[in-house]
Short mmCIF file of C-alpha atoms and ligand atoms in Angstrom, two decimals:
data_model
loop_
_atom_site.label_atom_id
_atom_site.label_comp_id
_atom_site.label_asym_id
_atom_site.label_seq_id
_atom_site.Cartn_x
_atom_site.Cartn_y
_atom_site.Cartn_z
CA UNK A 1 53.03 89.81 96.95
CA UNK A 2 53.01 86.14 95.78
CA UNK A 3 51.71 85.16 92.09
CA UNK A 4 50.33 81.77 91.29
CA UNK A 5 51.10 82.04 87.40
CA UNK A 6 49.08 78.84 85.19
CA UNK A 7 50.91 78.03 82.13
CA UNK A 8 54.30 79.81 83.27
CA UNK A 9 56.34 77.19 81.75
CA UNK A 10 54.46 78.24 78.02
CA UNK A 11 55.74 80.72 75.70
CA UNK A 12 54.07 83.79 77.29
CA UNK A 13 53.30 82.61 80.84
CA UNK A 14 57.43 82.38 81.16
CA UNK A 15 58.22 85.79 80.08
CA UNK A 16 55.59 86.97 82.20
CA UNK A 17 57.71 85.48 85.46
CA UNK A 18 60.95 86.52 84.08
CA UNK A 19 59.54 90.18 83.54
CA UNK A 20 57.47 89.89 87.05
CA UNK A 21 61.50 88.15 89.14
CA UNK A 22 62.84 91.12 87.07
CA UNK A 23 60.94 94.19 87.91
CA UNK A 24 59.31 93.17 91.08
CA UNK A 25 59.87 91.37 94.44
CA UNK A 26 57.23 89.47 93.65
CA UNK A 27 57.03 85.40 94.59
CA UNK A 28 55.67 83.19 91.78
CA UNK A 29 54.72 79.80 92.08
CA UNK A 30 54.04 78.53 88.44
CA UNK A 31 51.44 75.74 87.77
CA UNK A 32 51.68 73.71 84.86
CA UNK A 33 51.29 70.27 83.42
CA UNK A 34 54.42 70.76 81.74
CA UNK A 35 52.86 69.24 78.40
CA UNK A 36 54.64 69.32 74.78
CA UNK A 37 54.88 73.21 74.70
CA UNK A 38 56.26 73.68 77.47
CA UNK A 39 59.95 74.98 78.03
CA UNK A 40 60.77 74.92 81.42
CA UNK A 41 64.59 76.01 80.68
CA UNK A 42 62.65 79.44 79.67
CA UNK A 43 63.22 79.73 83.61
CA UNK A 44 66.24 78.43 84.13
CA UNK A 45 67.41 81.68 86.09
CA UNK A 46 64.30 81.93 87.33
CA UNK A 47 65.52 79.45 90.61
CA UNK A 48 68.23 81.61 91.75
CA UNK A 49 66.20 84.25 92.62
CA UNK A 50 64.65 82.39 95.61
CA UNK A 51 61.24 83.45 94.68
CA UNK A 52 60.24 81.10 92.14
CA UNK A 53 58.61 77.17 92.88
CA UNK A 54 57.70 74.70 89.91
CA UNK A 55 54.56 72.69 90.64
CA UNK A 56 53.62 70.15 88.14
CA UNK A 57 49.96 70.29 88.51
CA UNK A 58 47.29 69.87 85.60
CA UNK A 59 44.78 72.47 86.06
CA UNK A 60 42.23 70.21 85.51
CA UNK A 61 42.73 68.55 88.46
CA UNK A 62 40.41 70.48 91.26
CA UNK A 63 42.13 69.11 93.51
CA UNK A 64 45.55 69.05 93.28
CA UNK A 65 44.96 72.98 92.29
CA UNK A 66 43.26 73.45 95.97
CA UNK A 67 46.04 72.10 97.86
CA UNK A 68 48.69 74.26 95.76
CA UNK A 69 46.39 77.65 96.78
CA UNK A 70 46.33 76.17 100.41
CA UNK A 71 49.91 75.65 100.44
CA UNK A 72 51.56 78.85 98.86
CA UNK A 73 48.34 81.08 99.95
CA UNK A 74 48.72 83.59 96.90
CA UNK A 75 47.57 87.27 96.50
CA UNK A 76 46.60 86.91 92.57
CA UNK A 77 46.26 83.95 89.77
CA UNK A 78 47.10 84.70 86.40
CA UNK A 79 45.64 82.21 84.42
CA UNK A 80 47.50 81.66 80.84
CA UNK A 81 47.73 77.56 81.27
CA UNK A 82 45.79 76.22 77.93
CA UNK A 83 46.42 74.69 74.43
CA UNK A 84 47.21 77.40 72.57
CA UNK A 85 47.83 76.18 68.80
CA UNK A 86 44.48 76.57 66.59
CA UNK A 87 45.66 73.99 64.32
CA UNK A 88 46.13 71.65 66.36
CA UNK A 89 42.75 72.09 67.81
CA UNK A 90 40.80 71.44 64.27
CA UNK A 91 42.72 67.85 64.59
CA UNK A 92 41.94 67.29 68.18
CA UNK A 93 40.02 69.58 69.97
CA UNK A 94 39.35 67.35 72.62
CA UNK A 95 42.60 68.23 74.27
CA UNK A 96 41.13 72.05 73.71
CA UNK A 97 37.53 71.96 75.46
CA UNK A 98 39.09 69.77 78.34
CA UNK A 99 41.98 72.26 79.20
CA UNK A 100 40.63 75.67 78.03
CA UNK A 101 37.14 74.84 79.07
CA UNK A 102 37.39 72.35 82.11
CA UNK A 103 40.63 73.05 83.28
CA UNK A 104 39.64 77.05 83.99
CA UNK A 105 36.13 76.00 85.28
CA UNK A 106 38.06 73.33 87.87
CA UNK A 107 41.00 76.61 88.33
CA UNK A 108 37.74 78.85 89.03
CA UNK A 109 35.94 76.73 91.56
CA UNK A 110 39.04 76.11 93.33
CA UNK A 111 40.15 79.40 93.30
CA UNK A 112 36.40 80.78 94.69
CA UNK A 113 36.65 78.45 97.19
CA UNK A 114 40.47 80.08 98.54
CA UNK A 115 38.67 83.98 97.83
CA UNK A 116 35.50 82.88 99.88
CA UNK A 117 37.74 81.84 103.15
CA UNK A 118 40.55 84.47 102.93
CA UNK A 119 40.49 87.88 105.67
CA UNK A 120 38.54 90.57 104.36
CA UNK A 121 41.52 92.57 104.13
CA UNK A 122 43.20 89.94 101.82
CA UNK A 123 40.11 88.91 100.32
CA UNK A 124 40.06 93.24 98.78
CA UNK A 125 43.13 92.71 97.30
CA UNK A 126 42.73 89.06 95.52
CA UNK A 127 42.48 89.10 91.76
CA UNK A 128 41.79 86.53 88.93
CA UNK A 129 43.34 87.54 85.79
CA UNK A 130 42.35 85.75 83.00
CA UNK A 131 44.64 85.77 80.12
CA UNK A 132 42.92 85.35 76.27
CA UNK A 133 43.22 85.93 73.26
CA UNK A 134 41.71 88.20 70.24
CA UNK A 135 40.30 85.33 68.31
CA UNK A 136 37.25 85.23 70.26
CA UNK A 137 35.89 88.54 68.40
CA UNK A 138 35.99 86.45 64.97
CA UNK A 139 37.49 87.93 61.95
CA UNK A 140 37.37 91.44 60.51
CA UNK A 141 36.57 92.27 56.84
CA UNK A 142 39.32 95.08 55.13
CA UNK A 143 38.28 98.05 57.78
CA UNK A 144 38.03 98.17 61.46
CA UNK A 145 39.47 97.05 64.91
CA UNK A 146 38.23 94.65 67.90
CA UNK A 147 36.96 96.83 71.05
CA UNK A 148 36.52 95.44 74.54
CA UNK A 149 32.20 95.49 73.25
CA UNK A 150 32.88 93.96 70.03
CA UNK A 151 30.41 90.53 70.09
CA UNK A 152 32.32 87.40 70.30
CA UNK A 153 32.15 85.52 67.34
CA UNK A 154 34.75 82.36 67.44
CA UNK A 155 34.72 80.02 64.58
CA UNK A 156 37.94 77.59 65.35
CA UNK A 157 37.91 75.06 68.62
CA UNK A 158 40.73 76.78 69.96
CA UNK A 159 38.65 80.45 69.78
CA UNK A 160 35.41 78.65 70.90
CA UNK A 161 37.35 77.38 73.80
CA UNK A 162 39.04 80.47 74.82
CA UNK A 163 35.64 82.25 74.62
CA UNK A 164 33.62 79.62 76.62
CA UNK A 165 36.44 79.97 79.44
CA UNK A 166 36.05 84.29 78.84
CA UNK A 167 32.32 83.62 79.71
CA UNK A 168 32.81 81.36 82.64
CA UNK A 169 35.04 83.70 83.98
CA UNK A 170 32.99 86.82 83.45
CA UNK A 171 30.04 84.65 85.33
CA UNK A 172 32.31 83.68 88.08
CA UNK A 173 32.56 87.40 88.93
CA UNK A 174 28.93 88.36 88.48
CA UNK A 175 27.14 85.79 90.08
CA UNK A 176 30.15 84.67 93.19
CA UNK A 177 31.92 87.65 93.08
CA UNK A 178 35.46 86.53 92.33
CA UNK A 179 37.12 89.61 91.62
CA UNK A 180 38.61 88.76 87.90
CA UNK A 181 40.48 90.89 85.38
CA UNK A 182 40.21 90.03 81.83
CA UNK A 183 42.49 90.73 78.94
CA UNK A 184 42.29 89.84 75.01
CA UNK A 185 45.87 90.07 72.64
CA UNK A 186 46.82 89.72 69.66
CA UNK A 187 49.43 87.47 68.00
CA UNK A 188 52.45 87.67 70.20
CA UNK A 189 56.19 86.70 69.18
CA UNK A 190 59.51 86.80 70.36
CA UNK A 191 62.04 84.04 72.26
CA UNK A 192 60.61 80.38 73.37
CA UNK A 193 58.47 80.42 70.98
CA UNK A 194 57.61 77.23 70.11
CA UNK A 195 57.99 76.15 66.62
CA UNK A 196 54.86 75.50 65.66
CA UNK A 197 53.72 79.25 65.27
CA UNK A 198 54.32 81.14 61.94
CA UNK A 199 57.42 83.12 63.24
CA UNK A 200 59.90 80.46 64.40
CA UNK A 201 58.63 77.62 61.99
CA UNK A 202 59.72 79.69 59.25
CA UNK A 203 62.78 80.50 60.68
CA UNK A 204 64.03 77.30 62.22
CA UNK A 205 62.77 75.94 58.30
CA UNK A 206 64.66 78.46 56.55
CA UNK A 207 67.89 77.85 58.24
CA UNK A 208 67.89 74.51 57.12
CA UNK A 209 67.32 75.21 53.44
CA UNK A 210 63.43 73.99 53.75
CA UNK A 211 60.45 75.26 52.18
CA UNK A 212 58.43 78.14 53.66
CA UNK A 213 54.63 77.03 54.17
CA UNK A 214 52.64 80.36 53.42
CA UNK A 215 48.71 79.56 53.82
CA UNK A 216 46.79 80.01 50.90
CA UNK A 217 47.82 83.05 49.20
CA UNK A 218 49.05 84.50 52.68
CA UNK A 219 47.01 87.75 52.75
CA UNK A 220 45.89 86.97 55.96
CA UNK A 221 46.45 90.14 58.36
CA UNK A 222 47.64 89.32 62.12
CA UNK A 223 48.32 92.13 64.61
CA UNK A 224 51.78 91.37 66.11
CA UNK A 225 53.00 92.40 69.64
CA UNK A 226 56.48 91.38 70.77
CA UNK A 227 55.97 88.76 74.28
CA UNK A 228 57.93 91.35 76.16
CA UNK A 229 55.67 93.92 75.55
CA UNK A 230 52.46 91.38 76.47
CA UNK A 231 53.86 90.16 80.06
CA UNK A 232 54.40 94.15 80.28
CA UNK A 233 50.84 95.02 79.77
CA UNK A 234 50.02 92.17 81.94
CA UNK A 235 51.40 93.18 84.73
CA UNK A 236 50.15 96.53 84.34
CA UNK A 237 46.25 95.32 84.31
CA UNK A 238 47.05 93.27 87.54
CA UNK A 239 48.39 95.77 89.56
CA UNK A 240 45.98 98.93 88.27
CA UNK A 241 43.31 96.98 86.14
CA UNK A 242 39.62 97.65 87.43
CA UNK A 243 38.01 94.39 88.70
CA UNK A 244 35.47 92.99 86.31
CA UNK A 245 36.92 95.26 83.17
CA UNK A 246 38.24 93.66 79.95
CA UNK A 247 41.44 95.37 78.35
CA UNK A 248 42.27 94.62 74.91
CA UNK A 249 46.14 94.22 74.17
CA UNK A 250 47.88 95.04 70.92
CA UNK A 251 50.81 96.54 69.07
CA UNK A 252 48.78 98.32 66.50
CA UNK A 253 51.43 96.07 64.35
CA UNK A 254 49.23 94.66 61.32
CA UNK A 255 51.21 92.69 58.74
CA UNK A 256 49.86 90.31 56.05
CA UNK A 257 51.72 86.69 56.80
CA UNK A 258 52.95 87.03 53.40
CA UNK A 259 54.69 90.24 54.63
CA UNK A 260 55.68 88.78 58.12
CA UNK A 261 57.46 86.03 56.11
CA UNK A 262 58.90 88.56 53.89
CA UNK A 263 60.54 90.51 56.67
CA UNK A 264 61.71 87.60 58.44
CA UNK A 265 63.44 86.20 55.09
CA UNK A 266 65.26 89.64 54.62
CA UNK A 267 66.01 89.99 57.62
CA UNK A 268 68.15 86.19 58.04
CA UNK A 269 69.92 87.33 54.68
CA UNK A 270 71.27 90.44 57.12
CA UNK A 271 71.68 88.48 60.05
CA UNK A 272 72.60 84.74 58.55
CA UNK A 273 73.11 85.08 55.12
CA UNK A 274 73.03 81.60 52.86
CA UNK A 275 73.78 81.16 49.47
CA UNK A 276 70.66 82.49 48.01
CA UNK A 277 67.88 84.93 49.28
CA UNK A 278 66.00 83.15 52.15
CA UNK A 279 62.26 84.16 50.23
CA UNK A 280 62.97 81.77 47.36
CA UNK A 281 61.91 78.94 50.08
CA UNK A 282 58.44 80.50 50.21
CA UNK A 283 55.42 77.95 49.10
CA UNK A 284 52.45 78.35 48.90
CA UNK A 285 50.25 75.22 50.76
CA UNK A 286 46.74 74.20 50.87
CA UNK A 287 44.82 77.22 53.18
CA UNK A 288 43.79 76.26 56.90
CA UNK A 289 40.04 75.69 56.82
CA UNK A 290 38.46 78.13 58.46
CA UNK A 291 41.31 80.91 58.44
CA UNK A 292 40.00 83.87 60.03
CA UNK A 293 41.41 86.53 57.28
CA UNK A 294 41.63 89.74 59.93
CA UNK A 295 42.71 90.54 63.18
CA UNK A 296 43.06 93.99 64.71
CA UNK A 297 43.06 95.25 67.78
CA UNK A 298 41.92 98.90 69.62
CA UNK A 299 44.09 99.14 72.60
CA UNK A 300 42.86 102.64 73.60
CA UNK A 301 41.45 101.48 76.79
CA UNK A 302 45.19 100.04 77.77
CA UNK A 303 46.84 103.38 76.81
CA UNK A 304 44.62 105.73 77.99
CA UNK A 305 43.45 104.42 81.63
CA UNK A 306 46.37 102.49 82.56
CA UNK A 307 49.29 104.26 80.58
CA UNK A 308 50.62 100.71 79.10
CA UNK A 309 51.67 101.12 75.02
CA UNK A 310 54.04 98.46 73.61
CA UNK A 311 58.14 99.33 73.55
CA UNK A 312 58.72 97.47 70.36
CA UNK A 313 57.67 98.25 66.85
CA UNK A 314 57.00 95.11 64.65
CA UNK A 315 60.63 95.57 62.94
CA UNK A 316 62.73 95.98 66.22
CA UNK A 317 60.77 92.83 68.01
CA UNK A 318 61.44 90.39 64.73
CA UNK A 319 65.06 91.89 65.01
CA UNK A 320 65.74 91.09 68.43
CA UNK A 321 63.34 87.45 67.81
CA UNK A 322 65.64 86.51 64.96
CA UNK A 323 68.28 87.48 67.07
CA UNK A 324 67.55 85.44 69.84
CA UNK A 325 66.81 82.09 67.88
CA UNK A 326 70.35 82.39 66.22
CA UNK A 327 72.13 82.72 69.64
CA UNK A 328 70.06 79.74 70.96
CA UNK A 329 69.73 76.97 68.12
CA UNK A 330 71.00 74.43 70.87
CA UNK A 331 66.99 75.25 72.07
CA UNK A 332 65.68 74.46 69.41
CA UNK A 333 67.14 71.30 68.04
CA UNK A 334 66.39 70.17 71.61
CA UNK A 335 63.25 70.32 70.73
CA UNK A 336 63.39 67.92 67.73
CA UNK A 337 63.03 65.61 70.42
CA UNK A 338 59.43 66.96 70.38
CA UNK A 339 59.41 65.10 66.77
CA UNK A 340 56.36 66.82 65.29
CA UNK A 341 57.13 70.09 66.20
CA UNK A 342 56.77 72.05 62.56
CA UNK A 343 54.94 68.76 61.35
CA UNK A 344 51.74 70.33 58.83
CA UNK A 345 48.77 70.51 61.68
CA UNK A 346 44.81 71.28 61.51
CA UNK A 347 44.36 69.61 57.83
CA UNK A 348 40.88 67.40 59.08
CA UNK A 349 44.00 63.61 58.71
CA UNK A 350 42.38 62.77 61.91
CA UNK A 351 39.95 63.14 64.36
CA UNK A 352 39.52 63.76 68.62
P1 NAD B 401 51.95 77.81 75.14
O1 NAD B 401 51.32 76.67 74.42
O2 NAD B 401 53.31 78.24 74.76
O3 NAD B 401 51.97 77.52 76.71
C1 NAD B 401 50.89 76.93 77.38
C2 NAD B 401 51.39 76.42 78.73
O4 NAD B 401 50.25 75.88 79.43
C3 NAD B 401 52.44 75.31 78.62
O5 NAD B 401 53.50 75.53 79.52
C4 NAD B 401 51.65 74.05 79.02
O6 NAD B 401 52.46 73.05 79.62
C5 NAD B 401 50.63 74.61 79.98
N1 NAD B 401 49.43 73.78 80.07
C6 NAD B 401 48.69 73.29 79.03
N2 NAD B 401 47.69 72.53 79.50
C7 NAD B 401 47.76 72.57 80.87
C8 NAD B 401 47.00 71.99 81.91
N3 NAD B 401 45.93 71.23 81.66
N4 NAD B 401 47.37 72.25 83.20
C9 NAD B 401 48.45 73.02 83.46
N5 NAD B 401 49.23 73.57 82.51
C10 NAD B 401 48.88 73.34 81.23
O7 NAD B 401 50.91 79.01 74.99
P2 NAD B 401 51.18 80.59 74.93
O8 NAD B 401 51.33 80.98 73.52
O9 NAD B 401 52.20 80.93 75.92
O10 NAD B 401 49.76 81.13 75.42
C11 NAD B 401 49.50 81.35 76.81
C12 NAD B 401 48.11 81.91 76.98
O11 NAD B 401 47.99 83.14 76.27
C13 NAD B 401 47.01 81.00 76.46
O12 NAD B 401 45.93 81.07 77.34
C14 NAD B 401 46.64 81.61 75.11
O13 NAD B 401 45.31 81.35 74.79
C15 NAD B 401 46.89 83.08 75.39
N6 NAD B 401 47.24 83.90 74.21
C16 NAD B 401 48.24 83.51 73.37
C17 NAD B 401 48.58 84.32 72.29
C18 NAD B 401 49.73 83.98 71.37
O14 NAD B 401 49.95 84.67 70.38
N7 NAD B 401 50.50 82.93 71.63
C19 NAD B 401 47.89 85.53 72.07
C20 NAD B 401 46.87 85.89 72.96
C21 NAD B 401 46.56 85.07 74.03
#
């Protein structure tokens, strides 16, 4: 079977290949623009294995994306290519609607156009998975968890964007028949993450002595799920997913940040101690506008009709994440290069 993976070079679209070179003898071919968040050395193994092609191709180019299905003729796109950081989309969501939005209507067209011409026997077995996120339910109050039928309710650029690509996607199948699969996660973490997300900003920050940014007064709950366990479930809804059905991923991990950062802190004065307890860095900073204060997720449908439940609990994923960034700080100071990287993000200083 041969993937075309968007996005593979991104923080989950490159565990996703390692796990599907790992565990399968699957082919990938990965498209991506290869912008800032990209980490191509994610993959660096990936090459050996004889089953895995790079092409630099921005999914927003129709074009470019046709000749890539001609060429490689895949069985199955898993579409995870998009900007992914919500504060960076209050600053410039631009970037947002034209990737998220454009880029998966051009991916769609182009990939209706391979379906429509491929043998009927080929042409049963073709799927569309589109990869999103839970932040297009909107936030929860104190009780309660997102279902596949909860209403979508997005209320940053970046959730707006990944919903409006949900819907195009969910049309694509009803009114062409493009056989698509659908799936909405939580917050992931784990290794290549980069360090711009709550996890490895505060990590990479506290071991260089720098202050820990907490939003507002940080009691905003997440539902965590380590990456491994996402580009698991993944692969489980492509192979045995139902076409047209939406699964909700999670890891039934809810944390306030203020406790995420807590754990992390205690668990660098195990792992690297310095001369005082990491949590004296924490700050508190102005909140984002906007911030959704609840996320949870009911991954019943996952579990009980596909058999998929997460491997890691919330304290053995940070373990083996804080784990992994220690063994590979050469990573991330190469991406200082990146300059901005943990610069303060999604504060209204400028404007698309
Ligand atoms: P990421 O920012 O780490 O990676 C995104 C990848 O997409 C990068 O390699 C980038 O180069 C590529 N890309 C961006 N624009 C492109 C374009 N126009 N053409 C081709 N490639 C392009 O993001 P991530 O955290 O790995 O997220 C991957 C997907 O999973 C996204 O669709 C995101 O919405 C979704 N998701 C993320 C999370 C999370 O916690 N990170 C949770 C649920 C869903």
């Amino acid at each position: 079977m041969k993937l075309l993976v968007t996005g593979g070079a991104g923080f989950i679209g490159s565990a996703f290949i390692r796990h599907v070179l790992r565990t399968t003898d699957c082919v990938v071919v990965n498209v991506d623009k290869l912008t800032y968040s990209a980490s191509p050395e994610a993959l660096e193994d990936a090459a050996s294995t004889g089953r895995y092609t790079l092409e630099r191709v921005d999914i927003c180019d129709g074009a470019a994306v046709a000749g890539v299905l001609a060429r490689h003729q895949p069985d199955a796109i898993v579409h995870l290519a998009a900007e992914s950081h919500v504060d960076r989309s209050i600053d410039g969501p631009g970037a947002f609607v034209q990737t998220n939005i454009v880029g998966t209507f051009e991916l769609l067209q182009a990939a209706l156009r391979y379906f429509e011409q491929l043998p009927a026997e080929r042409a049963t077995r073709f799927r569309f998975h589109h990869v999103s996120t839970d932040e297009v339910f909107g936030s929860l109050g104190a009780e309660g968890q997102f279902t596949e039928t909860t209403a979508y309710s997005p209320r940053s650029p970046y959730s707006a964007s990944k919903a409006s690509s949900d819907h195009l996607v969910r049309a694509w199948h009803h009114t062409y028949g493009l056989p698509v699969l659908l799936t909405n996660c939580s917050n992931n973490y784990g290794p290549y993450q980069f360090p711009e997300k709550l996890i490895p900003l505060m990590l990479l920050n506290a071991l260089e002595g720098k202050a820990l940014p907490v939003y507002g007064n940080g009691s905003n709950v997440r539902d965590w799920l380590f990456v491994e366990d996402h580009a698991a479930a993944l692969l489980t809804v492509l192979r045995d997913g139902a076409v047209g059905r939406d699964y909700n991923i999670g890891g039934n991990s809810e944390r306030r940040n203020i406790e995420v950062v807590h754990t992390l802190c205690e668990l660098l004065d195990e792992l690297a101690p310095g001369t005082r307890p990491y949590a004296s860095l924490i700050t508190h900073v102005t909140d984002r506008p906007g911030h959704d204060q609840r996320y949870a997720i009911d991954a019943t449908r996952i579990r009980d009709e596909l058999g998929w439940r997460p491997r890691e609990s919330f304290e053995s994923g940070l373990r083996r994440t804080v784990t992994w960034y220690l063994d590979h700080l050469d990573w991330c100071q190469a991406l200082q290069a990146h300059g901005d990287a943990r610069r303060r993000a999604g504060l209204r200083g400028a404007t698309a």
